[in-house]
PDB file of C-alpha atoms in Angstrom:
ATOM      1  CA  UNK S1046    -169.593-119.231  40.713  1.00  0.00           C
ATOM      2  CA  UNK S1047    -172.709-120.939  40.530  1.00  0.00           C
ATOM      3  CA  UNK S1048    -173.695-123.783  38.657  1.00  0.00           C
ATOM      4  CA  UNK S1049    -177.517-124.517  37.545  1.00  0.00           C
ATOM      5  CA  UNK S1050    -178.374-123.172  41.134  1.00  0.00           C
ATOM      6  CA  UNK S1051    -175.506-125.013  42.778  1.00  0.00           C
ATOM      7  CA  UNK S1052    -172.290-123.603  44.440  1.00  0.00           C
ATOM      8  CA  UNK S1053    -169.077-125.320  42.358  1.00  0.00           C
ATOM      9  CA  UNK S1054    -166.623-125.564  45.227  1.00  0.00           C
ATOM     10  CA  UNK S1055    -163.686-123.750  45.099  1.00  0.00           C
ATOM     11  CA  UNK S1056    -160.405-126.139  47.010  1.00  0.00           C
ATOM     12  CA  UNK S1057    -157.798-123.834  48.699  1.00  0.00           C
ATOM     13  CA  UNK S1058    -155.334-124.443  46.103  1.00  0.00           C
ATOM     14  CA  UNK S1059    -157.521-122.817  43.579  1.00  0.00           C
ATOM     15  CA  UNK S1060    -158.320-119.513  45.683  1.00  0.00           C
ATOM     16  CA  UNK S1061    -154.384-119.109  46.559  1.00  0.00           C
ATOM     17  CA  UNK S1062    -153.898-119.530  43.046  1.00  0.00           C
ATOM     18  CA  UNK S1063    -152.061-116.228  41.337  1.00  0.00           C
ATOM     19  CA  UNK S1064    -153.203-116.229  37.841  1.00  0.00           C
ATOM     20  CA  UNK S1065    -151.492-112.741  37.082  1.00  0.00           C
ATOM     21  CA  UNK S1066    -148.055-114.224  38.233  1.00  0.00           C
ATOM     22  CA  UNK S1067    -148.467-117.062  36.233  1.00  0.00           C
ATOM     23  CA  UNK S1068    -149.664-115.492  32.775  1.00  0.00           C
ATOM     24  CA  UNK S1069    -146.496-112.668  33.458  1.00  0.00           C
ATOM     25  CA  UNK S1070    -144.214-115.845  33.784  1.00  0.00           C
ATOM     26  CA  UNK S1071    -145.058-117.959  30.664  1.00  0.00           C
ATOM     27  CA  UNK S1072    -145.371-113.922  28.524  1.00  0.00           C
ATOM     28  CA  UNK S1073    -141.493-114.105  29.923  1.00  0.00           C
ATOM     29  CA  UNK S1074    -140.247-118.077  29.171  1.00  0.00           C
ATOM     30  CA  UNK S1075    -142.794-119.572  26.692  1.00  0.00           C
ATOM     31  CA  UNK S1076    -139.946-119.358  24.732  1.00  0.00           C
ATOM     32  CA  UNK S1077    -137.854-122.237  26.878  1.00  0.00           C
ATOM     33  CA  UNK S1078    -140.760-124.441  25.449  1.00  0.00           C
ATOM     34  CA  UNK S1079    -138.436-124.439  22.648  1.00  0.00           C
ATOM     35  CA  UNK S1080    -135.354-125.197  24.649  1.00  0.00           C
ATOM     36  CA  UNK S1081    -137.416-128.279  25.622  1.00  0.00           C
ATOM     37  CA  UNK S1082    -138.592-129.583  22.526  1.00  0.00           C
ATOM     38  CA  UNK S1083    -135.106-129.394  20.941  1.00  0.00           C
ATOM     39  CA  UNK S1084    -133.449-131.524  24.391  1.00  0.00           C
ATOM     40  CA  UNK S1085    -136.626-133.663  23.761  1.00  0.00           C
ATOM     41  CA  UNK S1086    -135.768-134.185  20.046  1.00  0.00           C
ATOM     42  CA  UNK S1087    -132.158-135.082  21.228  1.00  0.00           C
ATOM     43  CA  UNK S1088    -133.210-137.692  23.900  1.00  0.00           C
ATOM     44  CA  UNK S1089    -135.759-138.944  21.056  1.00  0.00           C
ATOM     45  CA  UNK S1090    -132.906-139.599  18.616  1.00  0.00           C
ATOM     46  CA  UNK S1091    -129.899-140.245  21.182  1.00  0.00           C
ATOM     47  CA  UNK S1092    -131.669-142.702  23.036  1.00  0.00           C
ATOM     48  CA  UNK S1093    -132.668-144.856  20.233  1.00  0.00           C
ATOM     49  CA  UNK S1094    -128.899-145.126  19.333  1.00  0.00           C
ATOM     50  CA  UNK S1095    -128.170-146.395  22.644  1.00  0.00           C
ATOM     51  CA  UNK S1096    -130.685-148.672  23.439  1.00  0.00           C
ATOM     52  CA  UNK S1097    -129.901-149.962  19.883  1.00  0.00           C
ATOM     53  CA  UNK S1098    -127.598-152.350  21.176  1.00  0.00           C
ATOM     54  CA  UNK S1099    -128.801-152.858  24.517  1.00  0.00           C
ATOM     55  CA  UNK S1100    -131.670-155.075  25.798  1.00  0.00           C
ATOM     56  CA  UNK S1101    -135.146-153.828  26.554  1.00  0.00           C
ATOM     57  CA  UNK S1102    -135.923-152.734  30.093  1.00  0.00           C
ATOM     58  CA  UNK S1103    -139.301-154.088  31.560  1.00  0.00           C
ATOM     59  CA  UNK S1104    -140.265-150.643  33.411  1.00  0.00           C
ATOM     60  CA  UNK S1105    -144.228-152.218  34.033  1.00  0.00           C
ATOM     61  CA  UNK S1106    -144.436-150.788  37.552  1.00  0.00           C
ATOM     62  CA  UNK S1107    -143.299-147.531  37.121  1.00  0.00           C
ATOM     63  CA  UNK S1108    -145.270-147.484  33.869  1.00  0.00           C
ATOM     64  CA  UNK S1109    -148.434-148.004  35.871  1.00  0.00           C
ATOM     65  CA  UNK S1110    -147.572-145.072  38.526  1.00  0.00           C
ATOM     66  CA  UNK S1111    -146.915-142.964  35.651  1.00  0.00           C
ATOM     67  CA  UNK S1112    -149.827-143.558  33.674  1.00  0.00           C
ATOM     68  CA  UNK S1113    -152.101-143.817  36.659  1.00  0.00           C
ATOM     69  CA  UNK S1114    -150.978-140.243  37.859  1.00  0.00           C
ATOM     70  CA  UNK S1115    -151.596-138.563  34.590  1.00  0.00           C
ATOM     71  CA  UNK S1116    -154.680-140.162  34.606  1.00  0.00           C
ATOM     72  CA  UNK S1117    -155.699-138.779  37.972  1.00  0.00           C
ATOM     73  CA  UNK S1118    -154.462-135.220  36.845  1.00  0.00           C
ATOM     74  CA  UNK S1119    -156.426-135.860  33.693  1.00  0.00           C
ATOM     75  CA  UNK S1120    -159.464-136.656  35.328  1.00  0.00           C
ATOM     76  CA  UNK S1121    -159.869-133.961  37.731  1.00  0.00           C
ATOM     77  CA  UNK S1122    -158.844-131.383  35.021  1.00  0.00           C
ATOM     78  CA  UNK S1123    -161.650-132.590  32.943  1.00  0.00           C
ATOM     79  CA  UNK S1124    -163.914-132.338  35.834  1.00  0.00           C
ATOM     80  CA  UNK S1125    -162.946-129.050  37.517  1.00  0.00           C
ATOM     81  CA  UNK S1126    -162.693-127.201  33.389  1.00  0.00           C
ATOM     82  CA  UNK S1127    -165.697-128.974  32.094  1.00  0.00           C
ATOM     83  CA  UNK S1128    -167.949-128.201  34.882  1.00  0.00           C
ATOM     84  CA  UNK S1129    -166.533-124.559  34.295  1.00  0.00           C
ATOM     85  CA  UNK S1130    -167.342-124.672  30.519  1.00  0.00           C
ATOM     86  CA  UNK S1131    -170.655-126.289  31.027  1.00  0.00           C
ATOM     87  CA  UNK S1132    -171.916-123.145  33.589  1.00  0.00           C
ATOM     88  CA  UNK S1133    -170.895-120.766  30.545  1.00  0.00           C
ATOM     89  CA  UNK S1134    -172.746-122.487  27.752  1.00  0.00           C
ATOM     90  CA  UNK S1135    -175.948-122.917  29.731  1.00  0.00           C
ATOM     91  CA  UNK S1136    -175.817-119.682  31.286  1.00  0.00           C
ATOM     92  CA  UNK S1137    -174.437-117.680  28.237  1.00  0.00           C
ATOM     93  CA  UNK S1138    -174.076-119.727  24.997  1.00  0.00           C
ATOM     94  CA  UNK S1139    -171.799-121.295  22.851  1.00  0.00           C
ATOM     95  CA  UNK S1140    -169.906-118.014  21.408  1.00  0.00           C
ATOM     96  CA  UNK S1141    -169.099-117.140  24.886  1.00  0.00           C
ATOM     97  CA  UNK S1142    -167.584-120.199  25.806  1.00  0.00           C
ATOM     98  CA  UNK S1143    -165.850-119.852  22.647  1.00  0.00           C
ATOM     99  CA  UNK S1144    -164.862-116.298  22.940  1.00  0.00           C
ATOM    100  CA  UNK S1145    -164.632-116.058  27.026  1.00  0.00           C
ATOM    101  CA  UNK S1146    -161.285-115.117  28.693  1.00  0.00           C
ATOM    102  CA  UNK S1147    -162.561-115.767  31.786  1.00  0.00           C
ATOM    103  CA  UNK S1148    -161.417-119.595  31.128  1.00  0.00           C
ATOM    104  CA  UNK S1149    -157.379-118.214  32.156  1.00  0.00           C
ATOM    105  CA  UNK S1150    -159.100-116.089  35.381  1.00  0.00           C
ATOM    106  CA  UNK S1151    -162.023-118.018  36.721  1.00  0.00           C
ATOM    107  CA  UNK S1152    -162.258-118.916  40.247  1.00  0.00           C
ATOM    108  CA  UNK S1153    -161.561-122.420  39.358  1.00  0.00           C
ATOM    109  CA  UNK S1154    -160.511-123.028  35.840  1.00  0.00           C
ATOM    110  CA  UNK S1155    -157.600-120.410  36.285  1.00  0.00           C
ATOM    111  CA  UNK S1156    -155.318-122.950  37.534  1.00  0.00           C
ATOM    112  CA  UNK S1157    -156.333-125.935  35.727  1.00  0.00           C
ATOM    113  CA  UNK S1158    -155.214-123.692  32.897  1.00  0.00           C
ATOM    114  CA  UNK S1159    -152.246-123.157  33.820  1.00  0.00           C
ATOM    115  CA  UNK S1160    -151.530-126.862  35.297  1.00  0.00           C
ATOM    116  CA  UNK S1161    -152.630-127.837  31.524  1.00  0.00           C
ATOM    117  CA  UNK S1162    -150.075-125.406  29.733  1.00  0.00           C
ATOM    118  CA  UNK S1163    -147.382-126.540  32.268  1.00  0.00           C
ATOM    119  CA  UNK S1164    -148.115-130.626  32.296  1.00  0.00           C
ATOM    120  CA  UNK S1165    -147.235-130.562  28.188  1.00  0.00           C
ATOM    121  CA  UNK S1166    -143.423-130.379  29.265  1.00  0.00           C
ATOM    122  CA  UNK S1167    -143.398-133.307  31.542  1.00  0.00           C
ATOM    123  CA  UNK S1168    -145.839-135.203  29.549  1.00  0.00           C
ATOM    124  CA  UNK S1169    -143.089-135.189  27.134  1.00  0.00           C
ATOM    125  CA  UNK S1170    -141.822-138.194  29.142  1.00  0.00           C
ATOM    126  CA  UNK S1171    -144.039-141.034  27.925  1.00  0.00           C
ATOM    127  CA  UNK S1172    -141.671-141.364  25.215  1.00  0.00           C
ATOM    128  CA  UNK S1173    -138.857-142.271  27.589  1.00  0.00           C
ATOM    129  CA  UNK S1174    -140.826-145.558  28.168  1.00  0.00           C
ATOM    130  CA  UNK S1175    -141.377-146.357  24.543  1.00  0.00           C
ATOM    131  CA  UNK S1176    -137.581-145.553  23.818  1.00  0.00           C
ATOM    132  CA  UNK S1177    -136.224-147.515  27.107  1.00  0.00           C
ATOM    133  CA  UNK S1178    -138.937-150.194  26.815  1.00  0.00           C
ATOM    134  CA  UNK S1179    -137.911-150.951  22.476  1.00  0.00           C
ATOM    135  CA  UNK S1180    -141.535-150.509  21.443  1.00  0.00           C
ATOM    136  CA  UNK S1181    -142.215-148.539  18.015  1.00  0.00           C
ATOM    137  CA  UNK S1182    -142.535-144.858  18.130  1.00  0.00           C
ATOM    138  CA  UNK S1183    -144.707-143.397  15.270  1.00  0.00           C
ATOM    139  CA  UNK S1184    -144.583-139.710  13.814  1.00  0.00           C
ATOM    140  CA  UNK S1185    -147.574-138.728  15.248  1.00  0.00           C
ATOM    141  CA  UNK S1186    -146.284-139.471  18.689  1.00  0.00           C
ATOM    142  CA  UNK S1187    -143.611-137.386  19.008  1.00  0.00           C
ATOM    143  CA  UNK S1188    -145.037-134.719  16.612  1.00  0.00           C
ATOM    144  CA  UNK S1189    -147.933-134.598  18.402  1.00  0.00           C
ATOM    145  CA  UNK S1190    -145.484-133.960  22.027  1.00  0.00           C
ATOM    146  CA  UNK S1191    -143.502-131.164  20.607  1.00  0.00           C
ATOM    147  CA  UNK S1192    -146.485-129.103  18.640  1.00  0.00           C
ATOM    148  CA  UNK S1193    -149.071-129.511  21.581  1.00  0.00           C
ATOM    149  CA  UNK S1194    -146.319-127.926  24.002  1.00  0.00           C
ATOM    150  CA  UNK S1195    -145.009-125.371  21.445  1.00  0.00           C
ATOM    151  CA  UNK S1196    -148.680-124.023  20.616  1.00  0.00           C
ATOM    152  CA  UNK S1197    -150.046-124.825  24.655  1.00  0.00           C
ATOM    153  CA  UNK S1198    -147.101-122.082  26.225  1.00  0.00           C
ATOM    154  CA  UNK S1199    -147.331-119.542  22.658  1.00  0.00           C
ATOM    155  CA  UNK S1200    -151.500-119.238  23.466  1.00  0.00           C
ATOM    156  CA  UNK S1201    -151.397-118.937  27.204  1.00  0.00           C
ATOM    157  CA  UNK S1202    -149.263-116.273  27.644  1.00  0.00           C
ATOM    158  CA  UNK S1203    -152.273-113.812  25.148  1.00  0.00           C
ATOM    159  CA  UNK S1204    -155.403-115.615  26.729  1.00  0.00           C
ATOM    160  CA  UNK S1205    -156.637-116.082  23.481  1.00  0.00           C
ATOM    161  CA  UNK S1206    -160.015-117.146  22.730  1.00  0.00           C
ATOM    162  CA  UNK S1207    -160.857-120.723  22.466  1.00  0.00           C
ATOM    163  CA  UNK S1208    -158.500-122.031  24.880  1.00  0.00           C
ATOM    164  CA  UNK S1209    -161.358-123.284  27.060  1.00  0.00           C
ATOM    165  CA  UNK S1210    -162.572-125.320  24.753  1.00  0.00           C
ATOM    166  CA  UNK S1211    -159.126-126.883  23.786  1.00  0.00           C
ATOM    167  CA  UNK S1212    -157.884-127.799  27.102  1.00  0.00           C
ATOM    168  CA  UNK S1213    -161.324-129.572  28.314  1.00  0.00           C
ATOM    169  CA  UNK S1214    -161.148-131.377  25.292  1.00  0.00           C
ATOM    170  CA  UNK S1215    -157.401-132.597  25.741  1.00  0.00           C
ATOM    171  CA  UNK S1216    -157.922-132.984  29.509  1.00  0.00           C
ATOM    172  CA  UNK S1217    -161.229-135.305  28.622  1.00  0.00           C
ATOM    173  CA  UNK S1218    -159.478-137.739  25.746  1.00  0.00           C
ATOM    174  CA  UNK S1219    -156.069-137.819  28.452  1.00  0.00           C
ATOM    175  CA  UNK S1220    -158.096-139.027  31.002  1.00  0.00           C
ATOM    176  CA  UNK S1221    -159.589-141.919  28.931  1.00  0.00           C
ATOM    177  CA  UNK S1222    -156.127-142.382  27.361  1.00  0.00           C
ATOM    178  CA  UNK S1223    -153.804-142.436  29.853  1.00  0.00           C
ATOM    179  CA  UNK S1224    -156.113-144.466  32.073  1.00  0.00           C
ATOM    180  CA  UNK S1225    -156.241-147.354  29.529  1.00  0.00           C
ATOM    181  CA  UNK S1226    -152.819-147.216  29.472  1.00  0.00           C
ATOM    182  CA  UNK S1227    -152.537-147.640  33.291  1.00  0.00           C
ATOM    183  CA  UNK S1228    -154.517-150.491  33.096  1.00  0.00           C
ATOM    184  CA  UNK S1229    -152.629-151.962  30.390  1.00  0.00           C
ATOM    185  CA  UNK S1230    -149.674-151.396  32.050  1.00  0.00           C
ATOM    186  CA  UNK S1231    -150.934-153.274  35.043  1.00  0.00           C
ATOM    187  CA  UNK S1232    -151.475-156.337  33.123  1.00  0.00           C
ATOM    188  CA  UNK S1233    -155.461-155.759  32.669  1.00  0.00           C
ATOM    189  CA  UNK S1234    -157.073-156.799  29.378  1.00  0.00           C
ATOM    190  CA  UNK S1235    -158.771-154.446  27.557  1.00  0.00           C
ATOM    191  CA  UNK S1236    -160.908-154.950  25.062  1.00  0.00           C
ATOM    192  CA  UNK S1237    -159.753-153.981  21.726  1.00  0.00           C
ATOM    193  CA  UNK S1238    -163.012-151.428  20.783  1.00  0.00           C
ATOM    194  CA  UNK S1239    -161.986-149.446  23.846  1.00  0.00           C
ATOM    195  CA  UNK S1240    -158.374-148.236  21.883  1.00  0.00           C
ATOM    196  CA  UNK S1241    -160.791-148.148  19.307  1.00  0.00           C
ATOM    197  CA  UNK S1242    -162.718-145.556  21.320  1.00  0.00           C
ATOM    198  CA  UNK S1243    -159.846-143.442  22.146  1.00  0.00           C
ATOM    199  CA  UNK S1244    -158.315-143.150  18.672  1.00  0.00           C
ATOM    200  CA  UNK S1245    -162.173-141.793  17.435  1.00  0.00           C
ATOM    201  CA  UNK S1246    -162.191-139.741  20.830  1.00  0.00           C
ATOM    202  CA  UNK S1247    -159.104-137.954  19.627  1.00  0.00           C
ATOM    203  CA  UNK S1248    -160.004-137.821  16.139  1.00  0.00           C
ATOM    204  CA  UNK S1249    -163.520-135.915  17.087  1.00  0.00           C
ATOM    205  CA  UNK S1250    -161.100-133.334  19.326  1.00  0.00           C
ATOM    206  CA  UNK S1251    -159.603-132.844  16.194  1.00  0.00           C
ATOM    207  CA  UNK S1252    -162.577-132.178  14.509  1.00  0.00           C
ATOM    208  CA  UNK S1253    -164.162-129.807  17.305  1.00  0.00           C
ATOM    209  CA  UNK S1254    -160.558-127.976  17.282  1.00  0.00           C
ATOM    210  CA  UNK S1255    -161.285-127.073  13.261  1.00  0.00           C
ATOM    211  CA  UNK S1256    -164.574-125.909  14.130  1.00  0.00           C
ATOM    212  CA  UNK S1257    -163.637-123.510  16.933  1.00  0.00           C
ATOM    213  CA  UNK S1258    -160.770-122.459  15.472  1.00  0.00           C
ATOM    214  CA  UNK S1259    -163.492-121.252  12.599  1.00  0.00           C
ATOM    215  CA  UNK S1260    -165.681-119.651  15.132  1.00  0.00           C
ATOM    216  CA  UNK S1261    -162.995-117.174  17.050  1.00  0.00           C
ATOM    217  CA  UNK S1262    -161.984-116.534  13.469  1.00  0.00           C
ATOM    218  CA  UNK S1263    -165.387-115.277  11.932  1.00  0.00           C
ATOM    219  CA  UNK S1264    -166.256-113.600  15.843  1.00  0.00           C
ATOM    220  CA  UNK S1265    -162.885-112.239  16.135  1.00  0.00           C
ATOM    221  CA  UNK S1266    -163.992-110.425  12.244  1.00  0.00           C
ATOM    222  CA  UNK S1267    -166.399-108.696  14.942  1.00  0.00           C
ATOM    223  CA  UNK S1268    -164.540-107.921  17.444  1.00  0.00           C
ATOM    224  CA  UNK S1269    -166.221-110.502  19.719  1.00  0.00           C
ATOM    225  CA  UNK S1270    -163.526-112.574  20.164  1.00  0.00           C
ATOM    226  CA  UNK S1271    -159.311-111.950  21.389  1.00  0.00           C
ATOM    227  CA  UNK S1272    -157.167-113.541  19.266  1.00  0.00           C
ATOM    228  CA  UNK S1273    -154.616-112.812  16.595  1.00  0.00           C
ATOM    229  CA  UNK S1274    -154.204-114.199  12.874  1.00  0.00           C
ATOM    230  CA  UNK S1275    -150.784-115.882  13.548  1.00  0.00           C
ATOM    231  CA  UNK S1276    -152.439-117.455  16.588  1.00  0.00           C
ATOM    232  CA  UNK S1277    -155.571-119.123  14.416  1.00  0.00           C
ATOM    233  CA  UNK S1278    -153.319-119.635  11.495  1.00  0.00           C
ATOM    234  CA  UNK S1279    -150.861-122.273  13.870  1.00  0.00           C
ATOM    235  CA  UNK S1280    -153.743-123.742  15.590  1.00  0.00           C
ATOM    236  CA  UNK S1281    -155.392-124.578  12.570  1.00  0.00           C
ATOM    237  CA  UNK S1282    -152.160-126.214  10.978  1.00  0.00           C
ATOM    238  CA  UNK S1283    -151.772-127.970  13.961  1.00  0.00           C
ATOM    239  CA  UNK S1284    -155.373-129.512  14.128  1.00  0.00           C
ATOM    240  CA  UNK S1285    -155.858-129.814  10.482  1.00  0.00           C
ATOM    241  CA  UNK S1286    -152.481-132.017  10.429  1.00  0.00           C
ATOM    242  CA  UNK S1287    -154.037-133.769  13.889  1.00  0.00           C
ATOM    243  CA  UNK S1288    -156.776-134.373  12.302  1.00  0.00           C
ATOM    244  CA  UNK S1289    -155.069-136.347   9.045  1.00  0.00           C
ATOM    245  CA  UNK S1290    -152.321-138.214  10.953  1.00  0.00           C
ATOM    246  CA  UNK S1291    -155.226-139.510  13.823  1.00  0.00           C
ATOM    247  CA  UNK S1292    -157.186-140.730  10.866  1.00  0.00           C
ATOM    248  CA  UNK S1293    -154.306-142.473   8.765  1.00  0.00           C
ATOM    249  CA  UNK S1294    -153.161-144.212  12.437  1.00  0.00           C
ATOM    250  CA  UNK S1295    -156.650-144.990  12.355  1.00  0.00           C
ATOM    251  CA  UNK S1296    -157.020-146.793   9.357  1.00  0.00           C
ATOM    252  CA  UNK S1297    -153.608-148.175   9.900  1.00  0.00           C
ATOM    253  CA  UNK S1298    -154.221-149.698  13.044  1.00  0.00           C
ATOM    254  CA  UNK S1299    -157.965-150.950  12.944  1.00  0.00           C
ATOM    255  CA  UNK S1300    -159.382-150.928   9.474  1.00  0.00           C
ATOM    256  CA  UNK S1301    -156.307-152.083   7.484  1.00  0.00           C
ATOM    257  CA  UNK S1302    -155.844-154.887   9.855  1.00  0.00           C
ATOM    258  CA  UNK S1303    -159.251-155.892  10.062  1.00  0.00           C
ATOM    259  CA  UNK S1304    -159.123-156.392   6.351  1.00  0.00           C
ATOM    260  CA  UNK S1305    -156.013-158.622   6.594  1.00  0.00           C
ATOM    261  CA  UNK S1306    -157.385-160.829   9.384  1.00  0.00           C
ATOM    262  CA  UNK S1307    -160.656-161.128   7.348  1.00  0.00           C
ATOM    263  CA  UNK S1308    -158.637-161.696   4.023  1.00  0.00           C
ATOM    264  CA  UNK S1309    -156.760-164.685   6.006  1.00  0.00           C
ATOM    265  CA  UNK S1310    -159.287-166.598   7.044  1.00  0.00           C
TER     266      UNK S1310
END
């Protein structure tokens, strides 16, 4: 695979990687993403009873490892899928890289696809820090967990259109996120724009995921594009819902209290 004129390296873990083994496993256990979500919903609800009573634990360090490693994986799954996408819209356009398979196949991307679909289930473990540490946990949070998995292990499993798009998005805003996280974790301060930054970040993914969501639906009315109705009609509930809970925490959390601290003073 060549990219404007340069070779994009493939690592050894990427050739070894069996892409038809792991599409035949998720068409025969997405279902267990399910399975998860409910035992995640349990330790969401059980584990607020129990720390009701109990003091907070601290957790910093191994907050910082596990931000700092889903950073990492973030980073280099936005690097290794965007450079992918990037060869395909200057080589062959935008409705390829909206419409292109080749995202679940591809030398390279094939198994940052599949690391993405996979990484939803143990990402599912940030809230086990919010929980044990007695912070707040917000709707959106935990919504957010449970839909992204759910609709992440249902797509995969088809290779429908647009996925390419989707998961360098989510692997670009994660890498941001989860690295400001680390360093917050780690006792850095960060300025207050750069959550600022992330929130618009996700709220523009949100956006974008509308829009393509659009396009595989009026290519896919030409047969240019593999998906299914049920497929578009989830994704777009999920983004469109995305899209107004990203903006309300946004308003929430820097407009509405920039108007109080300017109102006090």
């Amino acid at each position: 695979m060549n990219m404007s004129g340069l070779a994009l390296q493939e690592y050894e873990f990427e050739k070894q990687f069996n892409e038809n083994e792991a599409i035949r496993w998720m068409q025969e256990n997405w279902k267990k993403s399910f399975l998860f979500s409910a035992l995640y919903a349990a330790f969401i609800f059980g584990g607020r009873h129990l720390m009701n009573k109990r003091a907070k634990f601290e957790l910093r360090k191994p907050l910082v490892l596990w931000s700092l490693t889903l950073a990492v994986f973030s980073i280099f799954g936005a690097l290794r899928t965007g450079a992918y996408m990037v060869y395909i819209l200057m080589t062959k356009g935008l409705k390829q890289s909206v419409c292109d398979q080749g995202f679940y196949i591809g030398p390279v991307s094939k198994f940052w696809a599949y690391a993405f679909v996979l990484s939803k289930a143990p990402e599912l473990g940030d809230t086990m820090f919010i929980i044990l540490r007695k912070q707040k946990l917000i709707f959106l949070h935990w919504y957010h967990h449970i839909t992204v998995l759910l609709y992440s292990w249902y797509s995969y499993k088809d290779m429908v259109a647009g996925g390419g798009w989707f998961m360098t998005m989510n692997y670009g805003v994660h890498a941001v996120m989860y690295s400001y996280y680390a360093l917050r974790a780690a006792g850095f301060r960060v300025s207050r724009k750069f959550a600022m930054f992330i929130t618009l970040s996700q709220i523009t993914q949100m956006l974008m995921g509308c829009v393509i969501n659009y396009l595989v639906f009026y290519w896919m009315q030409q047969d240019q594009c593999y998906s299914h109705f049920q497929n578009i009609f989830w994704s777009s509930l999920m983004y469109l819902s995305y899209l107004v809970l990203f903006c309300h925490f946004f308003f929430e959390a820097y407009i509405g209290k920039m108007r109080k601290t300017a109102k006090a003073e």
